[in-house]
């Protein structure tokens, strides 16, 4: 099973992050020194994915521009002798191939994935949600790719969440056939707490086979009036065609303000040149509450 393509839906409005996202795509809000979406693309690249398919809308083209050259800026940096930052700026343009697909109306995550059909064709492919950030010793999507290759099956990433928060996620019920590996039996999008089949939540990482497109084409609008990827995946689960992997690592939901701010501090603390000063400032803030 060869997997080189990753679909990253980025056409959503980012209403949870307003007013910051009134004119800036939520995927471009910086986390420490980089836009949020760059962390997602870096995870894809370090997992061997080379072709990024952004599912985008007409107002968010700067996402694609970020992964392209900026020749005017580069010549300014070159003339100023700022070679280190010049190298960093150029490297972003050389990370992956960018393919852009228009989602002309935003009808949900399932609809966004369906928009990739003509580009993905008969290949297996990954899907990564542009504001779900994963960090750990092994890239999150790589953990799914390894299982998908070994088992020749579609695989989704899950994590345990507090029961009180199950109504924010797709929730699975499954049979754990090896440590951290599940055969998915049932999936529900954003269930009320009382109806959730477990507390294993779908995190924005998927490895899919092209059979998902047939299911998406016949999936009606579900929760929130949106065409839900979860509802199409449920059809695979009912045919015993879906596995789940409990992803190892730390997750930040960049659309949640506490997670967003924590992610900024997390990355800044990993920068030796800032760490000590930042710790002092944080202690100062905490002491004068
Ligand atoms: C989407 C999926 C949901 C998943 C979540 C993870 O929901 O529909 O199943 O649990 O991403 O971030 P959204 O956050 O787009 O409402």
Coordinates of C-alpha atoms and ligand atoms in Angstrom, one line a residue:
X1 CA 0.0 0.0 0.0
X2 CA 1.8 3.1 -1.3
X3 CA 0.6 6.4 0.3
X4 CA 1.9 9.8 -0.9
X5 CA -1.2 12.0 -0.9
X6 CA -2.7 13.8 2.0
X7 CA -5.9 15.8 1.9
X8 CA -6.0 18.7 4.2
X9 CA -9.4 20.5 4.4
X10 CA -8.9 24.2 5.1
X11 CA -12.1 25.9 3.7
X12 CA -13.9 26.2 7.0
X13 CA -14.8 29.6 8.5
X14 CA -13.0 29.2 11.8
X15 CA -15.9 30.7 13.8
X16 CA -14.5 29.3 17.1
X17 CA -11.4 31.6 16.7
X18 CA -13.3 34.9 15.8
X19 CA -12.6 37.8 15.9
X20 CA -8.9 36.7 15.2
X21 CA -10.1 34.9 12.0
X22 CA -12.2 37.6 10.6
X23 CA -9.7 38.1 7.7
X24 CA -7.0 35.6 8.6
X25 CA -7.5 31.9 8.0
X26 CA -7.5 30.0 11.3
X27 CA -4.8 27.7 9.8
X28 CA -2.5 30.8 9.5
X29 CA -2.8 31.9 13.1
X30 CA 0.8 31.5 14.4
X31 CA 1.7 29.0 17.0
X32 CA 5.0 30.3 18.3
X33 CA 7.0 31.1 15.1
X34 CA 5.0 29.2 12.5
X35 CA 1.4 29.2 11.2
X36 CA -0.7 26.4 12.6
X37 CA -1.0 24.5 9.3
X38 CA 2.8 24.3 8.9
X39 CA 2.9 21.9 11.8
X40 CA 0.4 19.7 10.1
X41 CA 2.3 19.8 6.8
X42 CA 5.6 19.0 8.7
X43 CA 3.9 16.0 10.3
X44 CA 2.8 14.8 6.8
X45 CA 6.3 15.4 5.3
X46 CA 8.0 13.5 8.1
X47 CA 5.6 10.6 7.6
X48 CA 6.7 10.3 3.9
X49 CA 3.7 12.1 2.4
X50 CA 4.8 14.2 -0.5
X51 CA 1.6 15.6 -2.2
X52 CA -0.6 17.9 -0.1
X53 CA -4.1 18.5 -1.5
X54 CA -5.6 21.5 0.2
X55 CA -9.4 21.7 0.0
X56 CA -9.7 25.4 0.0
X57 CA -12.0 28.3 -0.7
X58 CA -11.5 31.6 -2.6
X59 CA -10.7 33.7 0.4
X60 CA -7.9 31.6 1.9
X61 CA -5.3 31.5 -0.9
X62 CA -2.5 32.7 1.5
X63 CA -2.4 29.2 2.9
X64 CA -1.1 27.9 -0.4
X65 CA 1.2 30.9 -0.8
X66 CA 2.9 30.1 2.5
X67 CA 4.2 26.8 0.9
X68 CA 5.5 28.6 -2.2
X69 CA 8.5 30.8 -2.8
X70 CA 8.3 34.5 -2.0
X71 CA 11.0 35.8 -4.3
X72 CA 10.7 39.5 -3.3
X73 CA 11.2 38.6 0.4
X74 CA 14.0 36.2 -0.4
X75 CA 16.0 38.8 -2.4
X76 CA 15.6 41.3 0.5
X77 CA 16.9 38.7 2.9
X78 CA 19.7 37.7 0.6
X79 CA 20.9 41.3 0.1
X80 CA 20.8 41.8 3.9
X81 CA 22.9 38.7 4.4
X82 CA 20.2 37.1 6.6
X83 CA 21.2 33.6 5.4
X84 CA 19.7 31.6 8.3
X85 CA 16.2 32.9 8.1
X86 CA 16.4 32.9 4.2
X87 CA 17.1 29.2 4.4
X88 CA 14.2 28.6 6.7
X89 CA 11.8 30.7 4.5
X90 CA 12.9 28.8 1.4
X91 CA 12.6 25.4 3.0
X92 CA 8.9 25.9 3.6
X93 CA 8.4 26.2 -0.2
X94 CA 10.4 23.0 -0.8
X95 CA 8.7 20.7 1.8
X96 CA 5.9 19.2 -0.4
X97 CA 4.0 19.5 -3.7
X98 CA 0.9 21.6 -3.3
X99 CA -2.3 20.8 -5.1
X100 CA -5.3 23.0 -4.6
X101 CA -8.9 22.0 -5.0
X102 CA -11.9 24.4 -4.5
X103 CA -14.7 23.6 -2.2
X104 CA -17.2 26.0 -3.6
X105 CA -19.7 25.6 -0.8
X106 CA -18.8 24.3 2.7
X107 CA -21.1 21.4 3.3
X108 CA -19.0 19.6 5.9
X109 CA -15.8 17.5 6.4
X110 CA -17.2 14.6 4.4
X111 CA -18.0 16.9 1.5
X112 CA -14.5 18.4 1.7
X113 CA -13.0 14.9 1.4
X114 CA -15.3 14.1 -1.5
X115 CA -13.9 17.2 -3.3
X116 CA -10.6 15.4 -3.5
X117 CA -12.0 12.5 -5.5
X118 CA -10.7 13.6 -9.0
X119 CA -7.2 14.3 -7.6
X120 CA -6.9 11.2 -5.4
X121 CA -8.3 8.9 -8.1
X122 CA -7.6 5.2 -7.2
X123 CA -4.9 5.9 -4.7
X124 CA -5.0 5.3 -0.9
X125 CA -4.6 8.6 0.8
X126 CA -4.3 10.3 4.2
X127 CA -6.6 13.0 5.6
X128 CA -5.4 15.5 8.2
X129 CA -7.6 18.1 9.8
X130 CA -5.8 21.5 9.6
X131 CA -6.3 22.6 13.2
X132 CA -5.6 19.3 15.0
X133 CA -1.9 19.3 16.0
X134 CA -0.2 16.1 17.2
X135 CA 3.3 15.8 18.7
X136 CA 5.2 12.9 20.0
X137 CA 8.2 10.7 19.3
X138 CA 6.5 9.4 16.2
X139 CA 4.4 11.5 13.9
X140 CA 0.7 10.9 14.4
X141 CA -0.3 10.1 10.8
X142 CA 2.7 7.8 10.4
X143 CA 1.3 5.6 13.2
X144 CA -1.8 5.2 11.1
X145 CA 0.1 4.7 7.8
X146 CA 2.1 1.8 9.4
X147 CA -1.1 0.0 10.4
X148 CA -2.9 0.7 7.1
X149 CA 0.1 -0.8 5.2
X150 CA 0.4 -3.8 7.5
X151 CA -3.4 -4.6 7.5
X152 CA -4.3 -3.3 4.0
X153 CA -7.3 -1.5 5.6
X154 CA -8.6 2.0 6.2
X155 CA -7.5 3.3 9.6
X156 CA -8.6 6.2 11.8
X157 CA -6.8 7.8 14.7
X158 CA -8.5 7.9 18.1
X159 CA -7.7 9.2 21.6
X160 CA -9.5 9.0 24.9
X161 CA -11.3 12.2 25.9
X162 CA -13.2 13.1 29.1
X163 CA -16.8 11.7 28.9
X164 CA -18.1 15.2 29.4
X165 CA -16.5 16.2 26.0
X166 CA -17.7 13.3 23.8
X167 CA -20.3 15.6 22.2
X168 CA -17.6 17.5 20.4
X169 CA -16.2 14.5 18.5
X170 CA -16.9 11.5 16.4
X171 CA -17.0 8.6 18.9
X172 CA -16.2 4.9 18.1
X173 CA -17.2 1.6 19.6
X174 CA -14.6 -1.1 18.8
X175 CA -13.0 -4.4 19.8
X176 CA -9.4 -4.0 20.9
X177 CA -7.7 -6.9 19.1
X178 CA -4.1 -5.8 20.0
X179 CA -2.9 -3.1 22.4
X180 CA -4.2 0.2 21.1
X181 CA -5.6 -1.4 17.9
X182 CA -9.4 -1.6 17.4
X183 CA -11.8 -3.2 14.9
X184 CA -14.4 -0.4 14.6
X185 CA -18.0 -1.7 15.1
X186 CA -19.9 1.6 15.4
X187 CA -19.3 5.3 14.9
X188 CA -21.4 8.3 16.0
X189 CA -20.8 12.0 15.2
X190 CA -21.0 14.3 18.2
X191 CA -23.3 12.1 20.3
X192 CA -25.0 13.4 23.5
X193 CA -23.0 12.2 26.5
X194 CA -25.8 9.7 27.4
X195 CA -25.6 8.1 23.9
X196 CA -21.9 7.9 23.4
X197 CA -20.7 4.3 22.8
X198 CA -17.3 5.0 24.5
X199 CA -14.9 7.9 25.2
X200 CA -12.7 7.0 22.3
X201 CA -12.8 10.1 20.0
X202 CA -11.8 10.4 16.4
X203 CA -8.9 12.8 16.1
X204 CA -8.3 14.6 12.8
X205 CA -6.1 11.8 11.3
X206 CA -7.3 9.2 8.8
X207 CA -5.8 6.8 6.2
X208 CA -8.4 5.9 3.6
X209 CA -8.9 3.9 0.5
X210 CA -10.8 5.2 -2.5
X211 CA -13.9 3.2 -1.5
X212 CA -14.7 6.0 0.8
X213 CA -15.8 8.2 -2.1
X214 CA -18.7 5.8 -3.1
X215 CA -20.0 6.0 0.5
X216 CA -19.6 9.8 0.7
X217 CA -21.6 10.2 -2.5
X218 CA -24.5 8.5 -0.9
X219 CA -24.2 10.1 2.5
X220 CA -27.0 12.6 3.4
X221 CA -26.5 15.6 5.6
X222 CA -26.1 14.5 9.3
X223 CA -25.4 16.3 12.5
X224 CA -25.4 20.1 12.1
X225 CA -26.8 19.7 8.6
X226 CA -23.3 18.8 7.3
X227 CA -22.1 15.8 5.2
X228 CA -20.1 14.0 7.9
X229 CA -17.1 11.9 7.2
X230 CA -18.0 9.9 10.3
X231 CA -21.3 8.8 8.6
X232 CA -19.5 7.5 5.5
X233 CA -16.9 5.7 7.8
X234 CA -19.7 4.1 9.7
X235 CA -20.6 2.3 6.5
X236 CA -17.1 0.9 6.3
X237 CA -17.3 -0.1 10.0
X238 CA -20.6 -2.0 9.3
X239 CA -18.8 -4.0 6.6
X240 CA -15.8 -4.8 8.9
X241 CA -13.6 -2.6 6.9
X242 CA -12.3 -0.1 9.4
X243 CA -9.6 -0.1 12.0
X244 CA -8.7 2.5 14.7
X245 CA -5.3 3.2 16.3
X246 CA -5.0 4.9 19.6
X247 CA -2.5 7.6 18.7
X248 CA 0.5 8.0 21.0
X249 CA 1.5 11.7 21.6
X250 CA 0.2 15.0 22.7
X251 CA -2.7 16.7 20.9
X252 CA -3.6 20.4 20.7
X253 CA -6.9 21.5 19.1
X254 CA -5.8 24.9 17.7
X255 CA -9.5 26.0 17.5
X256 CA -9.8 25.9 21.3
X257 CA -8.3 28.9 23.0
X258 CA -6.8 27.1 26.0
X259 CA -5.1 24.5 23.7
X260 CA -4.0 27.2 21.3
X261 CA -2.3 29.2 24.0
X262 CA -0.8 26.1 25.6
X263 CA 0.6 25.0 22.3
X264 CA 2.3 28.4 22.0
X265 CA 3.9 28.0 25.4
X266 CA 4.8 24.4 24.7
X267 CA 6.8 25.3 21.6
X268 CA 8.4 28.4 23.1
X269 CA 9.5 26.3 26.1
X270 CA 11.3 24.0 23.6
X271 CA 13.4 26.9 22.3
X272 CA 16.4 27.1 24.5
X273 CA 17.0 30.7 23.7
X274 CA 13.7 31.7 25.2
X275 CA 13.0 29.1 27.8
X276 CA 14.5 30.7 31.0
X277 CA 13.1 34.1 30.3
X278 CA 9.7 32.7 29.5
X279 CA 9.5 30.6 32.7
X280 CA 10.4 33.7 34.7
X281 CA 7.6 35.7 33.1
X282 CA 5.1 32.9 33.5
X283 CA 6.0 32.6 37.2
X284 CA 5.6 36.4 37.6
X285 CA 2.1 36.3 35.9
X286 CA 1.0 33.4 38.1
X287 CA 2.2 35.0 41.3
X288 CA 0.2 38.2 40.7
X289 CA -3.2 36.6 39.9
Ligands
LIG1 C1 -14.3 16.7 12.9 C2 -14.9 15.3 12.8 C3 -15.0 14.6 14.1 C4 -13.7 14.6 14.8 C5 -13.1 16.0 14.9 C6 -11.6 15.9 15.4 O1 -15.2 17.5 13.7 O2 -16.2 15.4 12.2 O3 -15.5 13.3 13.9 O4 -13.8 14.0 16.1 O5 -13.1 16.6 13.6 O6 -11.1 17.2 15.5 P1 -15.1 19.1 13.7 O7 -14.1 19.4 14.7 O8 -14.7 19.6 12.3 O9 -16.5 19.6 14.1

